[in-house]
mmCIF file of C-alpha atoms in Angstrom:
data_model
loop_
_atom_site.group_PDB
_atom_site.id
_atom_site.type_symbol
_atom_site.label_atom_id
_atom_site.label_comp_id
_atom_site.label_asym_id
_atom_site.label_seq_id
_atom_site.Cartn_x
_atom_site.Cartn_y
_atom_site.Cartn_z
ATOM 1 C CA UNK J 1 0.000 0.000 0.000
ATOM 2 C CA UNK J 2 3.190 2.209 0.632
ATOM 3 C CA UNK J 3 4.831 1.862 -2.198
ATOM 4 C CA UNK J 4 1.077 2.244 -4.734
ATOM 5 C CA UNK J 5 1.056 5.729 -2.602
ATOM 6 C CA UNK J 6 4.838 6.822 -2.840
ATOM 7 C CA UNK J 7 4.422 5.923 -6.618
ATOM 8 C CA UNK J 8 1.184 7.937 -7.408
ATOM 9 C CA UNK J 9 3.088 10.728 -5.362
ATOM 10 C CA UNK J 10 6.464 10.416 -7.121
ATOM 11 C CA UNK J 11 4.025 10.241 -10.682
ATOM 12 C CA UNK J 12 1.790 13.334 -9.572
ATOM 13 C CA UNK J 13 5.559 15.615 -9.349
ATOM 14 C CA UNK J 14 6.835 14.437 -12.302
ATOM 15 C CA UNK J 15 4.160 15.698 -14.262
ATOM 16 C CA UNK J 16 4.127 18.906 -12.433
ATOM 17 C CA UNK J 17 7.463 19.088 -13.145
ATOM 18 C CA UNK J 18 7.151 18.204 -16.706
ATOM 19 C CA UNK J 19 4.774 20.616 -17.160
ATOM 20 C CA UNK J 20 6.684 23.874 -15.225
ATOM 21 C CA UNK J 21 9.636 23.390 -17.716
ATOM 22 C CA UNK J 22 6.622 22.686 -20.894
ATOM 23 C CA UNK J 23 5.345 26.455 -19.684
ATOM 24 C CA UNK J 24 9.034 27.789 -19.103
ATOM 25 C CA UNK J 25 10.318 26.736 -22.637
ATOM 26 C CA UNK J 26 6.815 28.037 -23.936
ATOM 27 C CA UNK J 27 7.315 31.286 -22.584
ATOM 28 C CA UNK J 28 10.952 31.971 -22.922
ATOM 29 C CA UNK J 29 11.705 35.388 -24.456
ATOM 30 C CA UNK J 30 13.472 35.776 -27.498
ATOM 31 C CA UNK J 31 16.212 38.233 -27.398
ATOM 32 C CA UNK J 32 15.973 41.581 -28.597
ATOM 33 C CA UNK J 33 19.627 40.831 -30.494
ATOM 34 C CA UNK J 34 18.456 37.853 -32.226
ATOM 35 C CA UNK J 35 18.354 38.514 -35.826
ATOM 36 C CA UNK J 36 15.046 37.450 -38.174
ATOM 37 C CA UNK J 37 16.138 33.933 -39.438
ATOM 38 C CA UNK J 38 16.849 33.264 -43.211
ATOM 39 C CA UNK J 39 19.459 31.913 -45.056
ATOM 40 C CA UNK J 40 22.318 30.943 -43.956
ATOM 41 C CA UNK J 41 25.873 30.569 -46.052
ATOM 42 C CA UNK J 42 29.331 30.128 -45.144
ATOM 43 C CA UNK J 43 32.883 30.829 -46.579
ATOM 44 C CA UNK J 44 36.177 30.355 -45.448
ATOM 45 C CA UNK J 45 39.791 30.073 -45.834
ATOM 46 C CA UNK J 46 42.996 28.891 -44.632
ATOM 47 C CA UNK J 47 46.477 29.409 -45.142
ATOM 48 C CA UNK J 48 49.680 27.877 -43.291
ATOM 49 C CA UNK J 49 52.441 29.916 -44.328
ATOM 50 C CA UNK J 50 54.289 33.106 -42.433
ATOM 51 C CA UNK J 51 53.511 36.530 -43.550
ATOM 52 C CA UNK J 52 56.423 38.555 -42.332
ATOM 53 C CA UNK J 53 56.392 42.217 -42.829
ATOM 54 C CA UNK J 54 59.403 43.995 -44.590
ATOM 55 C CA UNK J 55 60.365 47.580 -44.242
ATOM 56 C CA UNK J 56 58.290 49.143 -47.104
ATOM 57 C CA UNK J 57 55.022 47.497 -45.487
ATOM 58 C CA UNK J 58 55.652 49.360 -42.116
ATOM 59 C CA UNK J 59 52.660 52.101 -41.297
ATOM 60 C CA UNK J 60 50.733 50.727 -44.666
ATOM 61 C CA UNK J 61 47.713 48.408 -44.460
ATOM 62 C CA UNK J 62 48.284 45.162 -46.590
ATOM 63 C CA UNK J 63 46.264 42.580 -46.761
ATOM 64 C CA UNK J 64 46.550 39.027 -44.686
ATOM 65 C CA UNK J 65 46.455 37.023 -47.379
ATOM 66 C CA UNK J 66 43.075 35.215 -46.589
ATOM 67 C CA UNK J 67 40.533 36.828 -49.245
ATOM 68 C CA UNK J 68 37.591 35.364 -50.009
ATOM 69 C CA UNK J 69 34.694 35.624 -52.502
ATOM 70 C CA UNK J 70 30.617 36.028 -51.094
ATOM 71 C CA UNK J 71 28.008 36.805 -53.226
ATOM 72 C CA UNK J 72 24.375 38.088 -51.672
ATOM 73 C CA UNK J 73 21.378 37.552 -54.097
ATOM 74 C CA UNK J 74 20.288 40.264 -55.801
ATOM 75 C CA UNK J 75 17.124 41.744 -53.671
ATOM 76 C CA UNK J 76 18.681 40.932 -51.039
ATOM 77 C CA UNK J 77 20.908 41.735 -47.860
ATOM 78 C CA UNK J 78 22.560 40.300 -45.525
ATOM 79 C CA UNK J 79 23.560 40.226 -41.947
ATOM 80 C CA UNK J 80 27.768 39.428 -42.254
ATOM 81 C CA UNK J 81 30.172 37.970 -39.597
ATOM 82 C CA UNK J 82 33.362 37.334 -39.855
ATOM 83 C CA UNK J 83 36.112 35.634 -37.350
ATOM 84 C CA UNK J 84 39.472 36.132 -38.504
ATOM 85 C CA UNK J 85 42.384 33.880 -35.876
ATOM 86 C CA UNK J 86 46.288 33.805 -36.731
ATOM 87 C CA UNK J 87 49.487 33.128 -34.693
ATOM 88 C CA UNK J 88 50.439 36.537 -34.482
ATOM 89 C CA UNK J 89 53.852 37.759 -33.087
ATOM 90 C CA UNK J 90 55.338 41.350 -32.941
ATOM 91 C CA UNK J 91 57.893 43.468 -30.633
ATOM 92 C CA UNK J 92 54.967 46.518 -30.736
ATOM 93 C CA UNK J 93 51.581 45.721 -31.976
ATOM 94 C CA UNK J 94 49.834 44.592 -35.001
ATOM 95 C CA UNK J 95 46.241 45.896 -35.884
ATOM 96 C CA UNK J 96 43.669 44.596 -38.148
ATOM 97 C CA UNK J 97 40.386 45.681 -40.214
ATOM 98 C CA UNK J 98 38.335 43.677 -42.350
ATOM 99 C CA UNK J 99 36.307 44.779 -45.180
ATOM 100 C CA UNK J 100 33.357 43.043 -47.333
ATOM 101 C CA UNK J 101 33.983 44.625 -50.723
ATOM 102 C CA UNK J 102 34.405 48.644 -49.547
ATOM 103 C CA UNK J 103 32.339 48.935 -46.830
ATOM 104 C CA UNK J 104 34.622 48.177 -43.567
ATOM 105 C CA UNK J 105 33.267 45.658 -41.257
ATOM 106 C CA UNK J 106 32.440 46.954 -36.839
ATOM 107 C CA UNK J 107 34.791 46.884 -34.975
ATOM 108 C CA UNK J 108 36.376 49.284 -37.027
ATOM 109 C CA UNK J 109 38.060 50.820 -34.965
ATOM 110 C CA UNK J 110 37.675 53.885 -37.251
ATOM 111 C CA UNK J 111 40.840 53.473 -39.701
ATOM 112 C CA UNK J 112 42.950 52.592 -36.886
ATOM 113 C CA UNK J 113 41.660 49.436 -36.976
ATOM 114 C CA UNK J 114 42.258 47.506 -33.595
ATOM 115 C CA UNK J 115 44.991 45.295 -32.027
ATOM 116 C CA UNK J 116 44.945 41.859 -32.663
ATOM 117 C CA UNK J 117 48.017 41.478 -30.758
ATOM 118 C CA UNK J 118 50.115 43.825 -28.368
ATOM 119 C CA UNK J 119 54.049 43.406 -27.263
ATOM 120 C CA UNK J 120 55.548 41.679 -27.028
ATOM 121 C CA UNK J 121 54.881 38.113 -28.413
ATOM 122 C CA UNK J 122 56.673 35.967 -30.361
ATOM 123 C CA UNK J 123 53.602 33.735 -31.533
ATOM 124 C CA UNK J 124 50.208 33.320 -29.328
ATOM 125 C CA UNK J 125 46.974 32.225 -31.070
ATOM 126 C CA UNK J 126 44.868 35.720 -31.454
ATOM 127 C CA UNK J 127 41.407 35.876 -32.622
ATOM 128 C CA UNK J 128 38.930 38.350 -33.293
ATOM 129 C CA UNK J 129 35.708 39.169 -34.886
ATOM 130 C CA UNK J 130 33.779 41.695 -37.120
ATOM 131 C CA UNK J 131 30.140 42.336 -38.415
ATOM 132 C CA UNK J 132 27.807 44.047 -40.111
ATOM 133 C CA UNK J 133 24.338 44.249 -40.566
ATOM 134 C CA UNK J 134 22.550 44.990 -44.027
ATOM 135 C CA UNK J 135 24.783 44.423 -46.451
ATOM 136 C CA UNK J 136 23.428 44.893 -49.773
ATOM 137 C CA UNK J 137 23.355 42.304 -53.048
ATOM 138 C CA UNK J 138 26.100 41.382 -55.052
ATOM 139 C CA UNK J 139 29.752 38.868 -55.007
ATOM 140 C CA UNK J 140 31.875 40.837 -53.178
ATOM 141 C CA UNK J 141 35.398 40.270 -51.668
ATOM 142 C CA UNK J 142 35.874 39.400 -47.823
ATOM 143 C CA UNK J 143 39.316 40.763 -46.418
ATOM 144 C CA UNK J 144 41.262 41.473 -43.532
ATOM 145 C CA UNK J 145 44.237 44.058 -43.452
ATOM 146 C CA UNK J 146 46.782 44.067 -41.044
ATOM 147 C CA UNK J 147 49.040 47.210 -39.771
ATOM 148 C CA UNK J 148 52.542 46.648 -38.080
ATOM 149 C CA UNK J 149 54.869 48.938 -36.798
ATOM 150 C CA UNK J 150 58.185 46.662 -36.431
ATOM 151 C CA UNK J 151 60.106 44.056 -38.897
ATOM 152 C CA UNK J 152 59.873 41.644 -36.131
ATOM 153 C CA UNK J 153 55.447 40.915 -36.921
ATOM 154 C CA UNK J 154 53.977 38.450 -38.656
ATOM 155 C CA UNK J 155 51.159 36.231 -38.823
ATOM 156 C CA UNK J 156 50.718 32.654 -39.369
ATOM 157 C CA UNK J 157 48.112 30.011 -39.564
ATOM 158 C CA UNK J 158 45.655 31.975 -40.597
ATOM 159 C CA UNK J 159 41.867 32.047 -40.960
ATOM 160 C CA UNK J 160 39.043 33.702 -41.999
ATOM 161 C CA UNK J 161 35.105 31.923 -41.891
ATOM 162 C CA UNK J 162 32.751 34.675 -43.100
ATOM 163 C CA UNK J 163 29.123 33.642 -42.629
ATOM 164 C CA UNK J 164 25.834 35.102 -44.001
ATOM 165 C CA UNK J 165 22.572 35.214 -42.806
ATOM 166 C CA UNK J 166 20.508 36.371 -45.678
ATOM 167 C CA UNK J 167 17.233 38.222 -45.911
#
């Protein structure tokens, strides 16, 4: 008779307890950051080899070496995001920007861009990310540009996965 009672008891709190997290998932809000859904595409690219920069490079922006080609449908736009990682190393700092055709990617950092890694380091994985919202149609080039003050910077193992959520 104990154990028919303990069992209708245990049964009676699992389904209230089922039915608190039915109502809590049910009622979750959605945040206010979320963007619409639509489609979703990806892009990427990898290289292994060491971009060093030489004297002429110093104080000009030149590109990573990690460009790659995204094309929005035409009456479209799209949300973009981009992460961009490397094994950077410098004696002062190294900054970076990223662009999707000509319109520069947030952080921007206004043309300053910002640091992807400070000094000094002779090689530590660095990672960072950029976006923008509303990008209009067309195939347009993804790229990130990186700034040096110092001989002794470069980058390595680098990456770049842009993804688009299209709407």
């Amino acid at each position: 008779m104990f154990l028919k009672k303990s069992q209708l008891i245990l049964a009676g709190l699992l389904v209230v307890m089922a039915s608190a997290g039915v109502s809590y998932a049910v009622s979750a809000s959605v945040p206010s950051t979320l963007l619409a859904p639509g489609t979703t595409r990806y892009a990427f690219i990898q290289k292994a080899n060491q971009l060093d920069l030489t004297t002429p490079q110093l104080y000009h922006w030149i590109s990573a070496g990690v460009t790659t080609s995204v094309t929005i449908p035409a009456g479209k736009h799209a949300d973009v995001i981009t992460l961009f990682c490397s094994v950077a190393g410098t004696d002062s700092f190294i900054r970076v920007r990223a662009f999707i055709g000509s319109t520069l990617l947030e952080p921007s950092g206004g043309l300053n861009g910002v640091n992807l890694v400070m000094a000094p380091t002779m090689g530590q994985n660095e990672c960072i990310s950029f976006q923008k919202a509303g990008v209009s149609a067309g195939t347009k080039n993804v790229n990130v540009y990186w700034l040096g003050i110092s001989t002794n910077s470069h980058l390595m193992n680098r990456s770049l996965v842009v993804i688009l959520n299209i709407h």
